[in-house]
Amino acid sequence: MTGTSASSPPPPGSGLPGLVVVGGGPAGLMAAERARQAGVEVDLFEAKGSVGRKFLIAGKGGLNLTHSEPRPAFDARYRERQAEVAAWLDDFGPDALREWAAGLGVDTYVGSSGRVFPLDRKAAPLLRGWVRRLRDQGVRFHVQHRWTGWSADGSLRFDTPAGTVDVRASAVVLALGGGSWPQLGSDGAWVPVLRDTGVDVAGLRPSNCGFDVEWSPHFRERHAGAPLKPVVAHLPPHTGAEGLQGECVVSDYGIEGSLVYALSASLRDAIDREGGVRLELDLVPGRSLERLARDLARPRGKRSIGEHLRRHAGLDAVRVGLLHELPGPLRLDDPRAVARLLKRYPLDLLRPRPLQEVISSAGGVRLEALHADTLMLRSRPGVFAAGEMLDWDAPTGGYLLTAAFASGARAGLGGVRWLAASAGRRQAG
């Protein structure tokens, strides 16, 4: 190690040769933990001034650690990558994650939605306890070290407040995050670095995100921030996604919220293929089409259209506003036609929100570029990758964090195996 550093290389005879972990999110911390438990010296480098910043933000409204959905339904949440991620979960799945948290003194419970939370719903106590345990186990932390690639001799190169630092490493786990929340360190700056060395990287794309809708100025001004709950969302048949009930929110730019996030991968892919997608919303899921048509056919008298819709269809102001967003004047002389609109309200989505403001990103290092059993890069022996920087996708609800932890565990143990094999080759030579 040259330049400045917070600690020195391990002394001779202190265990297996050292592992360098780059990135202090859940995947990197788990890789460090697994390697240290195996007796490997571990140095962890983080670009920011502290580790786990995005983890803390994810837990701001209540840390959703994992989900109680049984496997293999749990695995299916990872869509095209379910087979690969399922293999990670075989080693460290949702039940193991809950047991691991309990080992840190953090008991968990299953909420009404099936999501799993710490009893206090907070991320900070878990993170503090975890980092404390890692330090006690001997993991060395180096903050404000931003990885920029490799030097000519193969050393890892870091930018630090004191200048450039080169670090020699026998094995490396890269856990650099995706492209969302760049202010917390996940800025995707590693993409061109790896591509330039021949690693196959899929472009980063928004996931678990809101979508732009062309609201009228009047609707935007009056209803931005209004919830739509409950509603049922229906996607076009060719997307392969079924109708799903949940909640969403009208925003200044369009629509967002948990229901939209759950469907965002299918919506994003449809927009990529066709330039746009129509999401159909059942705005009155508690009433059948026939009942709704009968209710709307009742005499209106002197009541306004909005008041009639509120009284006989149970619509709130934002749902009435949505009807007025449709082309042409709203008429009640065909109550069945209005009922059809309420049961299948057409919402045209233009584009996903920009990558830097979404919850997570899809794309990254293609899994085909890795050895499946260790997550080592095929083109760079001794370099492993984990977490959101890999090319997999999942909805919110605990699925993202679970796979990040599981991939970190696999990459960390992959580094241990590589170091042990390297030591064996040196002894044999």
PDB file of N, CA and C in Angstrom, residues 79 180-181 204-211 260-266 268 352-355 357-363 388 392-396 400:
ATOM      1  N   ARG A  79     -37.454 -11.864 -11.548  1.00  0.00           N
ATOM      2  CA  ARG A  79     -37.771 -11.902 -12.965  1.00  0.00           C
ATOM      3  C   ARG A  79     -36.783 -12.774 -13.756  1.00  0.00           C
ATOM      4  N   SER A 180     -28.366   4.932  -8.765  1.00  0.00           N
ATOM      5  CA  SER A 180     -29.338   5.778  -8.090  1.00  0.00           C
ATOM      6  C   SER A 180     -28.723   6.378  -6.831  1.00  0.00           C
ATOM      7  N   TRP A 181     -29.274   7.504  -6.382  1.00  0.00           N
ATOM      8  CA  TRP A 181     -28.788   8.199  -5.195  1.00  0.00           C
ATOM      9  C   TRP A 181     -27.298   8.520  -5.282  1.00  0.00           C
ATOM     10  N   LEU A 204     -27.034   1.133 -17.082  1.00  0.00           N
ATOM     11  CA  LEU A 204     -27.867   1.306 -15.903  1.00  0.00           C
ATOM     12  C   LEU A 204     -29.183   1.984 -16.278  1.00  0.00           C
ATOM     13  N   ARG A 205     -30.277   1.481 -15.718  1.00  0.00           N
ATOM     14  CA  ARG A 205     -31.605   2.001 -16.035  1.00  0.00           C
ATOM     15  C   ARG A 205     -32.396   2.213 -14.748  1.00  0.00           C
ATOM     16  N   PRO A 206     -33.360   3.112 -14.769  1.00  0.00           N
ATOM     17  CA  PRO A 206     -34.168   3.345 -13.563  1.00  0.00           C
ATOM     18  C   PRO A 206     -34.992   2.121 -13.187  1.00  0.00           C
ATOM     19  N   SER A 207     -35.172   1.928 -11.901  1.00  0.00           N
ATOM     20  CA  SER A 207     -36.034   0.876 -11.377  1.00  0.00           C
ATOM     21  C   SER A 207     -36.674   1.374 -10.093  1.00  0.00           C
ATOM     22  N   ASN A 208     -37.815   0.775  -9.729  1.00  0.00           N
ATOM     23  CA  ASN A 208     -38.547   1.230  -8.541  1.00  0.00           C
ATOM     24  C   ASN A 208     -38.685   2.750  -8.575  1.00  0.00           C
ATOM     25  N   CYS A 209     -39.358   3.199  -9.606  1.00  0.00           N
ATOM     26  CA  CYS A 209     -39.366   4.626  -9.904  1.00  0.00           C
ATOM     27  C   CYS A 209     -40.766   5.102 -10.268  1.00  0.00           C
ATOM     28  N   GLY A 210     -40.938   6.414 -10.257  1.00  0.00           N
ATOM     29  CA  GLY A 210     -42.136   7.028 -10.780  1.00  0.00           C
ATOM     30  C   GLY A 210     -42.023   7.252 -12.282  1.00  0.00           C
ATOM     31  N   PHE A 211     -43.130   7.704 -12.878  1.00  0.00           N
ATOM     32  CA  PHE A 211     -43.176   7.915 -14.324  1.00  0.00           C
ATOM     33  C   PHE A 211     -43.824   9.260 -14.636  1.00  0.00           C
ATOM     34  N   VAL A 260     -46.826   1.604  -8.232  1.00  0.00           N
ATOM     35  CA  VAL A 260     -46.084   1.923  -9.457  1.00  0.00           C
ATOM     36  C   VAL A 260     -44.686   1.316  -9.397  1.00  0.00           C
ATOM     37  N   TYR A 261     -44.048   1.385  -8.234  1.00  0.00           N
ATOM     38  CA  TYR A 261     -42.711   0.807  -8.099  1.00  0.00           C
ATOM     39  C   TYR A 261     -42.739  -0.698  -8.367  1.00  0.00           C
ATOM     40  N   ALA A 262     -43.786  -1.372  -7.872  1.00  0.00           N
ATOM     41  CA  ALA A 262     -43.871  -2.824  -8.052  1.00  0.00           C
ATOM     42  C   ALA A 262     -43.971  -3.209  -9.519  1.00  0.00           C
ATOM     43  N   LEU A 263     -44.520  -2.320 -10.337  1.00  0.00           N
ATOM     44  CA  LEU A 263     -44.701  -2.592 -11.766  1.00  0.00           C
ATOM     45  C   LEU A 263     -43.662  -1.895 -12.634  1.00  0.00           C
ATOM     46  N   SER A 264     -42.745  -1.186 -12.012  1.00  0.00           N
ATOM     47  CA  SER A 264     -41.880  -0.283 -12.776  1.00  0.00           C
ATOM     48  C   SER A 264     -40.999  -1.002 -13.786  1.00  0.00           C
ATOM     49  N   ALA A 265     -40.531  -2.191 -13.467  1.00  0.00           N
ATOM     50  CA  ALA A 265     -39.668  -2.896 -14.425  1.00  0.00           C
ATOM     51  C   ALA A 265     -40.426  -3.214 -15.705  1.00  0.00           C
ATOM     52  N   SER A 266     -41.651  -3.720 -15.573  1.00  0.00           N
ATOM     53  CA  SER A 266     -42.455  -4.020 -16.765  1.00  0.00           C
ATOM     54  C   SER A 266     -42.818  -2.747 -17.523  1.00  0.00           C
ATOM     55  N   ARG A 268     -41.141   0.141 -17.512  1.00  0.00           N
ATOM     56  CA  ARG A 268     -39.908   0.664 -18.118  1.00  0.00           C
ATOM     57  C   ARG A 268     -39.559  -0.106 -19.385  1.00  0.00           C
ATOM     58  N   PRO A 352     -39.739   6.856 -17.538  1.00  0.00           N
ATOM     59  CA  PRO A 352     -39.396   6.751 -16.117  1.00  0.00           C
ATOM     60  C   PRO A 352     -38.638   7.986 -15.668  1.00  0.00           C
ATOM     61  N   ARG A 353     -38.605   8.200 -14.363  1.00  0.00           N
ATOM     62  CA  ARG A 353     -37.875   9.336 -13.815  1.00  0.00           C
ATOM     63  C   ARG A 353     -36.378   9.146 -14.012  1.00  0.00           C
ATOM     64  N   PRO A 354     -35.607  10.243 -13.976  1.00  0.00           N
ATOM     65  CA  PRO A 354     -34.159  10.136 -14.186  1.00  0.00           C
ATOM     66  C   PRO A 354     -33.495   9.218 -13.167  1.00  0.00           C
ATOM     67  N   LEU A 355     -32.429   8.585 -13.612  1.00  0.00           N
ATOM     68  CA  LEU A 355     -31.747   7.580 -12.809  1.00  0.00           C
ATOM     69  C   LEU A 355     -31.320   8.111 -11.453  1.00  0.00           C
ATOM     70  N   GLU A 357     -32.632   9.973  -9.362  1.00  0.00           N
ATOM     71  CA  GLU A 357     -33.622  10.225  -8.320  1.00  0.00           C
ATOM     72  C   GLU A 357     -34.497   9.011  -8.019  1.00  0.00           C
ATOM     73  N   VAL A 358     -34.166   7.845  -8.590  1.00  0.00           N
ATOM     74  CA  VAL A 358     -35.004   6.669  -8.376  1.00  0.00           C
ATOM     75  C   VAL A 358     -34.484   5.856  -7.194  1.00  0.00           C
ATOM     76  N   ILE A 359     -35.269   4.874  -6.776  1.00  0.00           N
ATOM     77  CA  ILE A 359     -34.899   4.076  -5.607  1.00  0.00           C
ATOM     78  C   ILE A 359     -33.743   3.138  -5.907  1.00  0.00           C
ATOM     79  N   SER A 360     -33.747   2.518  -7.073  1.00  0.00           N
ATOM     80  CA  SER A 360     -32.688   1.568  -7.413  1.00  0.00           C
ATOM     81  C   SER A 360     -32.487   1.578  -8.924  1.00  0.00           C
ATOM     82  N   SER A 361     -31.451   0.886  -9.364  1.00  0.00           N
ATOM     83  CA  SER A 361     -31.177   0.816 -10.799  1.00  0.00           C
ATOM     84  C   SER A 361     -31.088  -0.631 -11.247  1.00  0.00           C
ATOM     85  N   ALA A 362     -31.484  -0.852 -12.480  1.00  0.00           N
ATOM     86  CA  ALA A 362     -31.282  -2.141 -13.141  1.00  0.00           C
ATOM     87  C   ALA A 362     -30.046  -2.027 -14.024  1.00  0.00           C
ATOM     88  N   GLY A 363     -29.628  -3.162 -14.584  1.00  0.00           N
ATOM     89  CA  GLY A 363     -28.404  -3.158 -15.375  1.00  0.00           C
ATOM     90  C   GLY A 363     -27.189  -3.314 -14.484  1.00  0.00           C
ATOM     91  N   GLU A 388     -25.861  -4.173  -5.937  1.00  0.00           N
ATOM     92  CA  GLU A 388     -26.675  -3.537  -6.972  1.00  0.00           C
ATOM     93  C   GLU A 388     -25.887  -3.248  -8.238  1.00  0.00           C
ATOM     94  N   TRP A 392     -29.183  -7.399 -12.062  1.00  0.00           N
ATOM     95  CA  TRP A 392     -30.416  -8.028 -11.613  1.00  0.00           C
ATOM     96  C   TRP A 392     -31.348  -6.920 -11.176  1.00  0.00           C
ATOM     97  N   ASP A 393     -32.610  -7.250 -11.006  1.00  0.00           N
ATOM     98  CA  ASP A 393     -33.606  -6.240 -10.694  1.00  0.00           C
ATOM     99  C   ASP A 393     -34.625  -6.864  -9.757  1.00  0.00           C
ATOM    100  N   ALA A 394     -35.224  -6.048  -8.906  1.00  0.00           N
ATOM    101  CA  ALA A 394     -36.238  -6.547  -7.975  1.00  0.00           C
ATOM    102  C   ALA A 394     -37.087  -5.381  -7.507  1.00  0.00           C
ATOM    103  N   PRO A 395     -38.332  -5.665  -7.106  1.00  0.00           N
ATOM    104  CA  PRO A 395     -39.162  -4.598  -6.544  1.00  0.00           C
ATOM    105  C   PRO A 395     -38.748  -4.297  -5.107  1.00  0.00           C
ATOM    106  N   THR A 396     -39.218  -3.161  -4.614  1.00  0.00           N
ATOM    107  CA  THR A 396     -39.052  -2.887  -3.191  1.00  0.00           C
ATOM    108  C   THR A 396     -39.892  -3.895  -2.402  1.00  0.00           C
ATOM    109  N   LEU A 400     -34.801  -6.229  -2.640  1.00  0.00           N
ATOM    110  CA  LEU A 400     -33.540  -5.599  -3.024  1.00  0.00           C
ATOM    111  C   LEU A 400     -32.453  -5.857  -1.992  1.00  0.00           C
TER     112      LEU A 400
END
